[in-house]
PDB file of C-alpha atoms in Angstrom:
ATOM      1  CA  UNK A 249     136.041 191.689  31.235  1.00 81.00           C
ATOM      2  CA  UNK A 250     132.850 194.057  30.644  1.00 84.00           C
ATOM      3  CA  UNK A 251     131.365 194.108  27.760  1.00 84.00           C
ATOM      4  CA  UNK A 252     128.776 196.824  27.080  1.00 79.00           C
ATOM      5  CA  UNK A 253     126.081 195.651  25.133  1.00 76.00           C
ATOM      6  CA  UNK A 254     124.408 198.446  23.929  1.00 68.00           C
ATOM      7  CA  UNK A 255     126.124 198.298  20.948  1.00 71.00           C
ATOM      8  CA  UNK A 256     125.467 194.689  19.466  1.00 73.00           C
ATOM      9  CA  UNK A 257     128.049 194.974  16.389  1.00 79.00           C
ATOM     10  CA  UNK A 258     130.844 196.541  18.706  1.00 83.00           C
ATOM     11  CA  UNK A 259     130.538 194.307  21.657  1.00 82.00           C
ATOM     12  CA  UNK A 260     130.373 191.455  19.247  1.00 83.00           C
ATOM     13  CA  UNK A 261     133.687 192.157  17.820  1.00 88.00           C
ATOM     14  CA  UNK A 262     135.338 192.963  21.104  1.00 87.00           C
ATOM     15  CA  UNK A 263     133.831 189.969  22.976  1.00 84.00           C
ATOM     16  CA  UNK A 264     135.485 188.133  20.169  1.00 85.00           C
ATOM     17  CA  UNK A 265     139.232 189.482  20.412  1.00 88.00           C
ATOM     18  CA  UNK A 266     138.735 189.508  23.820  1.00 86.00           C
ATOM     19  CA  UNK A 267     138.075 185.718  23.855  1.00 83.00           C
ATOM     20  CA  UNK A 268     141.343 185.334  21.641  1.00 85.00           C
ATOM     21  CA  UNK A 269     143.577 186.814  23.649  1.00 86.00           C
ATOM     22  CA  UNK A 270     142.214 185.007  27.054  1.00 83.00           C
ATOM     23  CA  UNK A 271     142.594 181.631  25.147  1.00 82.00           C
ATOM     24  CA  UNK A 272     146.512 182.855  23.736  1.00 84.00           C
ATOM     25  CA  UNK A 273     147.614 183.591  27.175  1.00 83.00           C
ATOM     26  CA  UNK A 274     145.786 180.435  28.800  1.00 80.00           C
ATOM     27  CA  UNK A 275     147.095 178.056  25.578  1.00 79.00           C
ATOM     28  CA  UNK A 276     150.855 179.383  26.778  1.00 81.00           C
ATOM     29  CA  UNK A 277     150.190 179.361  30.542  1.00 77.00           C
ATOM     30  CA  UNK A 278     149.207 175.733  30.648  1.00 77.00           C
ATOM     31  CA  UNK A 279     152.171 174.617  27.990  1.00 77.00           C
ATOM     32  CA  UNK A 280     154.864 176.378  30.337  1.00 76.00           C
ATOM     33  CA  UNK A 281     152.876 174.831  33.797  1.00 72.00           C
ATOM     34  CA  UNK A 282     152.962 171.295  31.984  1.00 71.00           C
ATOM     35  CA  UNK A 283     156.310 171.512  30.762  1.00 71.00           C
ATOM     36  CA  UNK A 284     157.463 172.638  33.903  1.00 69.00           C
ATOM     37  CA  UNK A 285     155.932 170.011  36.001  1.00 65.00           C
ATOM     38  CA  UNK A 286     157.124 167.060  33.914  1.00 62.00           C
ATOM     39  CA  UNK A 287     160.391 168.159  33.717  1.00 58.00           C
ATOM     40  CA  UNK A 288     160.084 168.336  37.355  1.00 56.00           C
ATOM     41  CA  UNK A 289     158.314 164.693  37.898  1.00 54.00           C
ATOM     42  CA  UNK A 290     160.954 163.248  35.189  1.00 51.00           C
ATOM     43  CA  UNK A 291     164.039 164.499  37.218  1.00 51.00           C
ATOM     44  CA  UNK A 292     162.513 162.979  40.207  1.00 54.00           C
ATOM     45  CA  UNK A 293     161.450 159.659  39.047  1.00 53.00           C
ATOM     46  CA  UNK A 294     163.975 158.944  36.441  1.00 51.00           C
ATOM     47  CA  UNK A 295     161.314 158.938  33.947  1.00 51.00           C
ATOM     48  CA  UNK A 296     158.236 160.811  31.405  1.00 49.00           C
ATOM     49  CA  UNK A 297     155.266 160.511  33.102  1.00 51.00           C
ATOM     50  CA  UNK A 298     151.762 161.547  32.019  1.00 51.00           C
ATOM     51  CA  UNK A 299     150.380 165.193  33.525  1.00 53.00           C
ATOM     52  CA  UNK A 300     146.915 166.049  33.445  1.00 58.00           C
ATOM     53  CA  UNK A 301     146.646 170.093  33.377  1.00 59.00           C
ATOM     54  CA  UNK A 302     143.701 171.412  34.462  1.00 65.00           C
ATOM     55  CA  UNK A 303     142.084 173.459  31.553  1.00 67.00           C
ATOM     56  CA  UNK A 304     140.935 177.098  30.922  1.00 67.00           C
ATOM     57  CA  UNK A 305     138.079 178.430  29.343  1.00 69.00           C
ATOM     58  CA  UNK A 306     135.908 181.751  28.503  1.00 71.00           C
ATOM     59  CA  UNK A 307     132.413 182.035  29.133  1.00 77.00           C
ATOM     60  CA  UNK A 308     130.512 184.837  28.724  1.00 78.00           C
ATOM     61  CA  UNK A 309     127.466 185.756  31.071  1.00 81.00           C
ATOM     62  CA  UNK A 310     124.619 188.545  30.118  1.00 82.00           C
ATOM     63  CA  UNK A 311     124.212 190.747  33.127  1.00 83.00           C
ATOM     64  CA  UNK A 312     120.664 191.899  34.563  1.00 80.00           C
ATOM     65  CA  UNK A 313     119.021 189.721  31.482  1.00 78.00           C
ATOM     66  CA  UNK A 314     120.526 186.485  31.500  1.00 78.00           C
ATOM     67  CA  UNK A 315     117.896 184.495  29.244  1.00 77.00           C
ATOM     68  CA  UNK A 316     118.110 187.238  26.620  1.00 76.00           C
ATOM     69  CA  UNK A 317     114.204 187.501  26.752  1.00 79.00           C
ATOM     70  CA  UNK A 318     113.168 190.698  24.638  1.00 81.00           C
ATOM     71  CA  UNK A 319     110.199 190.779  26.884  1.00 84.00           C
ATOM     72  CA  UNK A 320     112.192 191.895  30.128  1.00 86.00           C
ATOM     73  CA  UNK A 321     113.782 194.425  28.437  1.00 84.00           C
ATOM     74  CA  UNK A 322     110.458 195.900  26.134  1.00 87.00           C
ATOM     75  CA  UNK A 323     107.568 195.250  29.127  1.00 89.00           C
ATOM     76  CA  UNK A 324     108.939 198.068  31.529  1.00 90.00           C
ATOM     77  CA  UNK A 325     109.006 200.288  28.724  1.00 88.00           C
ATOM     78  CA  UNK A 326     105.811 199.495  27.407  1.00 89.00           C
ATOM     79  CA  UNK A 327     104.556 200.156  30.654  1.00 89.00           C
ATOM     80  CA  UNK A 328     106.146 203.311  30.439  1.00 91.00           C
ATOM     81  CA  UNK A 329     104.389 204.026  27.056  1.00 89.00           C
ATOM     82  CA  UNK A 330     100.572 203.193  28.811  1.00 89.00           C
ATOM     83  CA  UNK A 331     101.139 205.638  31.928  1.00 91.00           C
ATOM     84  CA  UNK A 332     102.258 208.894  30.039  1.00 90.00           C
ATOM     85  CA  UNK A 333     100.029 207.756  27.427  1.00 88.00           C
ATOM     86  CA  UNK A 334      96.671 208.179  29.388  1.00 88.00           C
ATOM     87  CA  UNK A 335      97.614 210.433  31.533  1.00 90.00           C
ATOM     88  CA  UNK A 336      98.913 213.030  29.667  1.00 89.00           C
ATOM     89  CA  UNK A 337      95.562 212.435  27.117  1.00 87.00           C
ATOM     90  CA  UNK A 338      93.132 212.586  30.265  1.00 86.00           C
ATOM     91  CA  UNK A 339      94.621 215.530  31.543  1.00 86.00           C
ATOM     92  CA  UNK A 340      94.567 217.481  28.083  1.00 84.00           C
ATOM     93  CA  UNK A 341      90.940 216.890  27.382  1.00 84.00           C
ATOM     94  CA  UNK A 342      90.004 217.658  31.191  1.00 78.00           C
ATOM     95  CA  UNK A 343      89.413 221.534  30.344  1.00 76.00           C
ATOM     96  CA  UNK A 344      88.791 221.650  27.311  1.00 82.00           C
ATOM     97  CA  UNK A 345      86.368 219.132  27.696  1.00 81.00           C
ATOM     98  CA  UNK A 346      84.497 222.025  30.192  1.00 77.00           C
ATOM     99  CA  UNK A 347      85.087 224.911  27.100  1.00 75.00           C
ATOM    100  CA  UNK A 348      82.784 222.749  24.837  1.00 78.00           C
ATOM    101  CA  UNK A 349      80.134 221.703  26.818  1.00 78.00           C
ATOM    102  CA  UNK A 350      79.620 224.946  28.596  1.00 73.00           C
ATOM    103  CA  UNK A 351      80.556 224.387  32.224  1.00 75.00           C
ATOM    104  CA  UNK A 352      83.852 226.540  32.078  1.00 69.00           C
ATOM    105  CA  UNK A 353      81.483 229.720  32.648  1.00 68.00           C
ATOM    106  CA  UNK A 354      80.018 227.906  35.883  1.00 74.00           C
ATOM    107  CA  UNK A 355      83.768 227.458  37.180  1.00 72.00           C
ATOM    108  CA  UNK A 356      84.647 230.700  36.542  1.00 69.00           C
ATOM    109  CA  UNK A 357      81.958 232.745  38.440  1.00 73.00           C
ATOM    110  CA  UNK A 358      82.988 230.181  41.459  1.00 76.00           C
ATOM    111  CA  UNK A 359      85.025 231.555  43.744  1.00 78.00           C
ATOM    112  CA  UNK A 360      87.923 229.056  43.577  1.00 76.00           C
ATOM    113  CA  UNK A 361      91.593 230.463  42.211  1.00 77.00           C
ATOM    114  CA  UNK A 362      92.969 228.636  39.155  1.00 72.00           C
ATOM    115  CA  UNK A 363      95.173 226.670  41.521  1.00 76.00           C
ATOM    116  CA  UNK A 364      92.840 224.840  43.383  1.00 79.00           C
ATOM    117  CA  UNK A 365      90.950 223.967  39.940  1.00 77.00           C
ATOM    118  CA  UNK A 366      93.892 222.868  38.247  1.00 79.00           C
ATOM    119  CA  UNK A 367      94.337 220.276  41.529  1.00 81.00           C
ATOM    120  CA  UNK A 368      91.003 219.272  41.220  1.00 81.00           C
ATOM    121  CA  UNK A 369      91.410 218.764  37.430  1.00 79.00           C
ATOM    122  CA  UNK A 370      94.733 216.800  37.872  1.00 84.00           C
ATOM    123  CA  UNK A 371      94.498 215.102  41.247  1.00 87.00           C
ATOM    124  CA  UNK A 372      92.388 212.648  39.845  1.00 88.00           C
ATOM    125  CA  UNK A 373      94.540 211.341  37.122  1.00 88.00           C
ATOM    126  CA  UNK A 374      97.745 211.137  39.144  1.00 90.00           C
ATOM    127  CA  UNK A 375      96.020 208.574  41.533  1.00 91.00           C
ATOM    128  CA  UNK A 376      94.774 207.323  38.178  1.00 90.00           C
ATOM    129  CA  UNK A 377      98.225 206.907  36.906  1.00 90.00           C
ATOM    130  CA  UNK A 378      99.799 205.795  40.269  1.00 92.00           C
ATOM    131  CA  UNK A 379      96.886 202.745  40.824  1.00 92.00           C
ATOM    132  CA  UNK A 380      98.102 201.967  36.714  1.00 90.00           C
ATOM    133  CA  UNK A 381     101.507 201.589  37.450  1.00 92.00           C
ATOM    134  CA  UNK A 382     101.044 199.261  40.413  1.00 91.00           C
ATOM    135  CA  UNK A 383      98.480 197.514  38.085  1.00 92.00           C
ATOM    136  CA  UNK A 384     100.511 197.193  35.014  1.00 91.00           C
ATOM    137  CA  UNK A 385     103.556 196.216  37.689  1.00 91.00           C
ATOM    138  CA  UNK A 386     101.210 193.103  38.903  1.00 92.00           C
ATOM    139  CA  UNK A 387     100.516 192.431  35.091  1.00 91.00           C
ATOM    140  CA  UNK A 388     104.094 192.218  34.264  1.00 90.00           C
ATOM    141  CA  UNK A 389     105.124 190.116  37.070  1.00 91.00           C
ATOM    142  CA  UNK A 390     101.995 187.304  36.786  1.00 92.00           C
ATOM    143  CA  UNK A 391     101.471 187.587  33.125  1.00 90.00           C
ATOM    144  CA  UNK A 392     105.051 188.446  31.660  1.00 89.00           C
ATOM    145  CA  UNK A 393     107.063 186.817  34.243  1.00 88.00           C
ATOM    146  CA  UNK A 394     109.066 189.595  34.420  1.00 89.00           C
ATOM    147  CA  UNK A 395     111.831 189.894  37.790  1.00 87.00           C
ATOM    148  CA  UNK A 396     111.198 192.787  39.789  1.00 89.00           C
ATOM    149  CA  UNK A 397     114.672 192.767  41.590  1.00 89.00           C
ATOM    150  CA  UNK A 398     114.153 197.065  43.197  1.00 89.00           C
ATOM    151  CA  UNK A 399     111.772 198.032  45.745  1.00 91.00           C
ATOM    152  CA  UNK A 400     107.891 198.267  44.418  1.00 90.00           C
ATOM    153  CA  UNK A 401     107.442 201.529  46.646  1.00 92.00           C
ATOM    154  CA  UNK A 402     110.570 202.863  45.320  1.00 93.00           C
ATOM    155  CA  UNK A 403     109.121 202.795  41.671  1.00 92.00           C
ATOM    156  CA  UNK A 404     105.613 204.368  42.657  1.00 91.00           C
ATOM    157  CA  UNK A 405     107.753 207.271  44.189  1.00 92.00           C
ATOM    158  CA  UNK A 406     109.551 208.031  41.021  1.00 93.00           C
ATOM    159  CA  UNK A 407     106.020 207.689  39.337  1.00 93.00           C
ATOM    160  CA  UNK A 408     104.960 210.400  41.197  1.00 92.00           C
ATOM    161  CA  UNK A 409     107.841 212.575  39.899  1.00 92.00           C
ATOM    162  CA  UNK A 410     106.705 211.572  36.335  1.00 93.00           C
ATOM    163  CA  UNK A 411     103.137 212.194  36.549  1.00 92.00           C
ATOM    164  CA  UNK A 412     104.126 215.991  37.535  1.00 90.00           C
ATOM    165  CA  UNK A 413     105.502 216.187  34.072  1.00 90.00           C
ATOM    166  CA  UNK A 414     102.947 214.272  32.236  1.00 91.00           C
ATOM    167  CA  UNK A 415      99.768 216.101  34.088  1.00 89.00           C
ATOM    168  CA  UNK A 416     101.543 219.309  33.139  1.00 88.00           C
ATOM    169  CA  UNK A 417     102.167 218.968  29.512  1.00 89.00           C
ATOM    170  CA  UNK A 418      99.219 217.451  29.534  1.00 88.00           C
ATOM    171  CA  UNK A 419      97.347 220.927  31.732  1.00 86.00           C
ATOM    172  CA  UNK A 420      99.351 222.923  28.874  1.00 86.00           C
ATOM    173  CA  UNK A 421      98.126 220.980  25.481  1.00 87.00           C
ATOM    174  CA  UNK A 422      94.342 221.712  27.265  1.00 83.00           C
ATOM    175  CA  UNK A 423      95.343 225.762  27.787  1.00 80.00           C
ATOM    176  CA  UNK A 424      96.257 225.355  23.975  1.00 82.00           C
ATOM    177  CA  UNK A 425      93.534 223.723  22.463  1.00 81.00           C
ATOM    178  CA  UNK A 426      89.943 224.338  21.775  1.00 81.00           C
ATOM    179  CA  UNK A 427      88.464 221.360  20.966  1.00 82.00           C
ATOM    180  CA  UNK A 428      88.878 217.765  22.232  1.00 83.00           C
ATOM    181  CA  UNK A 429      90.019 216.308  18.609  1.00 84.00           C
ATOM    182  CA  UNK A 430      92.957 218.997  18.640  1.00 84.00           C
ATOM    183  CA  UNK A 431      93.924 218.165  21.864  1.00 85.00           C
ATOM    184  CA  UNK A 432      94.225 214.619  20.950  1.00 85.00           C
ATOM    185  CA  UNK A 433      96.538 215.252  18.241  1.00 86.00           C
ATOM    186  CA  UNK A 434      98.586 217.353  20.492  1.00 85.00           C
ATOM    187  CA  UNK A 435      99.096 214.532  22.656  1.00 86.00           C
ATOM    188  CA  UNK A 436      99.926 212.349  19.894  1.00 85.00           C
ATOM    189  CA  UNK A 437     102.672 215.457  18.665  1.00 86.00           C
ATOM    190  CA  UNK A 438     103.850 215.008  21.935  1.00 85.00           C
ATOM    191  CA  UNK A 439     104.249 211.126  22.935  1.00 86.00           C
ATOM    192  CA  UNK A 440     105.453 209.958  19.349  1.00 85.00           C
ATOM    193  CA  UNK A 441     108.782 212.050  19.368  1.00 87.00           C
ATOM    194  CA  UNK A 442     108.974 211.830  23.020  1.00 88.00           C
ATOM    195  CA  UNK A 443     109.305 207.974  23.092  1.00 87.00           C
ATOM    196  CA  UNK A 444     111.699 207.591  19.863  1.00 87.00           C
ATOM    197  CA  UNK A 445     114.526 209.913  21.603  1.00 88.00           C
ATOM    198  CA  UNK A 446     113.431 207.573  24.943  1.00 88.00           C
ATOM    199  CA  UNK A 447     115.593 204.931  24.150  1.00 84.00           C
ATOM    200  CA  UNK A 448     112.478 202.568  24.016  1.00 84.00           C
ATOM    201  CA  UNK A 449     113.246 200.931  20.913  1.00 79.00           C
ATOM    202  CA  UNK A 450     116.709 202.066  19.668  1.00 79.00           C
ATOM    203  CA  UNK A 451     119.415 202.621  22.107  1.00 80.00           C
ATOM    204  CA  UNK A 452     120.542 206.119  22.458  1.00 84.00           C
ATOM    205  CA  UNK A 453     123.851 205.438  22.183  1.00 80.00           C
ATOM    206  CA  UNK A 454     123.386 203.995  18.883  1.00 78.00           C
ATOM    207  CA  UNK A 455     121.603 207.722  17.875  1.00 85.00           C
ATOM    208  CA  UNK A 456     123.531 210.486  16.488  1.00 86.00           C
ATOM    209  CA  UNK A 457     124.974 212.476  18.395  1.00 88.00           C
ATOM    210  CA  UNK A 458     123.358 215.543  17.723  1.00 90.00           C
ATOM    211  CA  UNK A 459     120.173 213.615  18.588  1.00 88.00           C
ATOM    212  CA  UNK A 460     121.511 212.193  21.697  1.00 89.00           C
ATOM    213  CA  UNK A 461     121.919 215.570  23.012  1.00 91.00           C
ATOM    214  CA  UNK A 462     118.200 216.609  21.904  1.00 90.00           C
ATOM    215  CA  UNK A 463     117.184 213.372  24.417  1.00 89.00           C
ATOM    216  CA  UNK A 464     118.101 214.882  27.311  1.00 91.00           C
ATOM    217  CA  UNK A 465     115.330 217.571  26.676  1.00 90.00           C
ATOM    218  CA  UNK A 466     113.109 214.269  27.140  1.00 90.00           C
ATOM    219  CA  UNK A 467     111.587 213.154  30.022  1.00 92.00           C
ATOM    220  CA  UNK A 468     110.660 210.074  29.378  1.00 92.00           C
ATOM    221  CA  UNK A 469     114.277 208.935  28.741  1.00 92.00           C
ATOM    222  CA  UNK A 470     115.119 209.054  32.765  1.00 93.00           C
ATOM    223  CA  UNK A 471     111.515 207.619  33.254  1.00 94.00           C
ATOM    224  CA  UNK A 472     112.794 204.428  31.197  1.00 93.00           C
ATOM    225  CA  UNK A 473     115.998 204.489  32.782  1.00 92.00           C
ATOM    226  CA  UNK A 474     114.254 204.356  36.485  1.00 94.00           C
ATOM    227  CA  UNK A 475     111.675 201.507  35.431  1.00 93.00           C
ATOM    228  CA  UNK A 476     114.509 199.304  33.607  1.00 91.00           C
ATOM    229  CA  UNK A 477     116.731 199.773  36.577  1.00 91.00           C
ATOM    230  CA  UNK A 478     114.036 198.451  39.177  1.00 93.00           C
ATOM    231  CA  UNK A 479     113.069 196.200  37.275  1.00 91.00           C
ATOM    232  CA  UNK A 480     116.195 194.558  35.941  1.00 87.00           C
ATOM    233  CA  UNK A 481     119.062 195.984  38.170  1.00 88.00           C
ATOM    234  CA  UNK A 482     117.320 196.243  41.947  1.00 88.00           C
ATOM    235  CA  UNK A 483     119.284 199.967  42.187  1.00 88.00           C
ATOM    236  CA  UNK A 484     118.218 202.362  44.436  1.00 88.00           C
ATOM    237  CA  UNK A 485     118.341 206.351  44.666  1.00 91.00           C
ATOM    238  CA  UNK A 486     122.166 205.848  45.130  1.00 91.00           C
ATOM    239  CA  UNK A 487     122.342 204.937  41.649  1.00 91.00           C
ATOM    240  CA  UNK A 488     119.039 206.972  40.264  1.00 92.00           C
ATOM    241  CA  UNK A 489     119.253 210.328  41.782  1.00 92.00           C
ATOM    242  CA  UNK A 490     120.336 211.908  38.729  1.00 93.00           C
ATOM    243  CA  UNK A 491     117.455 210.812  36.710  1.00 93.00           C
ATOM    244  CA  UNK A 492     114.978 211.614  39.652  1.00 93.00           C
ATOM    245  CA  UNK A 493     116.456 214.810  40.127  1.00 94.00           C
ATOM    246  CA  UNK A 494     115.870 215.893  36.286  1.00 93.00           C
ATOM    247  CA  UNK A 495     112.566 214.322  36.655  1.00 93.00           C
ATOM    248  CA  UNK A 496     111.845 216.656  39.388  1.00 93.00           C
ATOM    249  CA  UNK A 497     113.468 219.818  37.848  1.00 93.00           C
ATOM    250  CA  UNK A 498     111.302 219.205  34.438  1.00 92.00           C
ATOM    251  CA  UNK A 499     108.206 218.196  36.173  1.00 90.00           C
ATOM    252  CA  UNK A 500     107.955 221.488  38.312  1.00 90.00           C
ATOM    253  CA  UNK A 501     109.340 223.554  35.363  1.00 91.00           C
ATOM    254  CA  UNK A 502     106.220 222.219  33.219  1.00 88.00           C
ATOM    255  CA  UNK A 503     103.636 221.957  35.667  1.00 85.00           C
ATOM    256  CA  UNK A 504     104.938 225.605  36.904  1.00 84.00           C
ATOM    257  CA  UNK A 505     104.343 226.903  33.120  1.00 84.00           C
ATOM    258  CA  UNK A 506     101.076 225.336  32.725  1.00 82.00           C
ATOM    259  CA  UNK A 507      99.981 227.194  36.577  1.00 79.00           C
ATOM    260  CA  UNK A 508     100.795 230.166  35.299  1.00 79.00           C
ATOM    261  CA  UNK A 509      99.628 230.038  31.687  1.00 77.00           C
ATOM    262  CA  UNK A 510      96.057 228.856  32.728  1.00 71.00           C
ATOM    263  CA  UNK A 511      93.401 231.947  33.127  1.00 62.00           C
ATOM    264  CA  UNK A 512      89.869 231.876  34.406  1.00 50.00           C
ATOM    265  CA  UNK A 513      88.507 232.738  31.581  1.00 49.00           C
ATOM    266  CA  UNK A 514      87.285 231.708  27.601  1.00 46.00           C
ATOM    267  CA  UNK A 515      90.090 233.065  25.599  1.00 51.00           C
TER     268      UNK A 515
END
């Protein structure tokens, strides 16, 4: 029997009843195969002899986190937490960074389109965020001890469909702000919502349900998903293609929004 977990209270109470059924049925199966067999072994040798029945118990075993170590479950979602942390904070001061020192004028009398600058501005901090990941990957699996049962290249290729949403919210909050301290605080009014309706630290399942729909609006919820499966499950893009897929769609949405709203120009 499966059990889903997510759910402590409710998978307590059915693991329970489920255990007192299986040991019902196994208390009556092994009274009617010993009765049976001694009546059997009494006809035939004239006498009672002793039986010994093999016996039946339950035992329960934790999938994908057998130990119950908090850390396997919280590390890939810290990790999580560090990528869209800096990247989305590097990428939001990267322009406005140029508005208050002065350089913005100097960029805009080039004669490169706003395309090729954002690239320039955001190239950087997706190899940033990509040489992270592998490096907070190596950190969890020396330091943490945590299995890595999915393919390493696997994970950097869905962190490459992250960063596009990241590095564009992050391209927008810098079209949005004028100074570096408000673009900060954007970030922050981004990331703090974004990883409560993650499933980070409560389970969404456990959410209301009004609130549970408002999640899938977050990207960082399929991001978690991905990492946790890799990490803990070994599953592929058989089972992840739905996640990657919204990943995609939101990432070129965002970064497609930010393209357009950015101008060459002050205001």
């Amino acid at each position: 029997m499966l059990v889903d977990g997510t759910n402590s209270n409710t998978a307590s109470i059915a693991s329970s009843y489920a255990g007192e059924v299986v040991a019902g049925f196994a208390g009556r199966a092994m009274n009617e195969q010993q009765r049976s067999k001694l009546v059997g072994r009494s006809m035939a040798s004239g006498g009672a002899l002793g039986l010994g029945i093999p016996t039946l118990d339950v035992r329960s075993r934790v999938w994908f986190n057998p130990d119950l170590l908090s850390r396997n479950y919280f590390v890939p979602g810290v990790a999580v937490n560090i990528i869209t942390l800096v990247t989305l904070m590097l990428t939001a001061m990267a322009v406005v960074r140029e508005k208050e020192i002065g350089t913005l004028e100097q960029l805009m009398v080039t004669p490169i389109r706003p395309v090729e600058l954002i690239v320039g501005k955001t190239l950087p901090f997706a190899v940033l965020g990509i040489v992270q990941m592998a490096v907070v990957t190596g950190a969890a699996l020396l330091v943490f001890h945590i299995p890595l049962r999915g393919n390493l290249l696997f994970l950097l290729a869905c962190t490459v469909l992250y960063l596009m949403t990241t590095l564009g919210m992050g391209l927008f909050i810098s079209t949005i702000s004028q100074t570096q301290q408000q673009a900060v605080m954007s970030s922050f009014f981004f990331n703090t919502p974004a990883f409560l309706l993650s499933g980070f630290a409560f389970p969404i399942r456990n959410m209301p349900l009004p609130v549970q729909y408002l999640s899938y609006l977050n990207p960082v919820r399929y991001f978690i998903q991905i990492v946790r499966g890799i990490f803990l499950k070994g599953t592929g893009i058989t089972v992840l293609w739905p996640q990657m897929l919204a990943l995609l769609v939101y990432g070129a949405l965002i970064l497609g929004a930010s393209t357009l709203r950015f101008h060459k120009r002050l205001d």
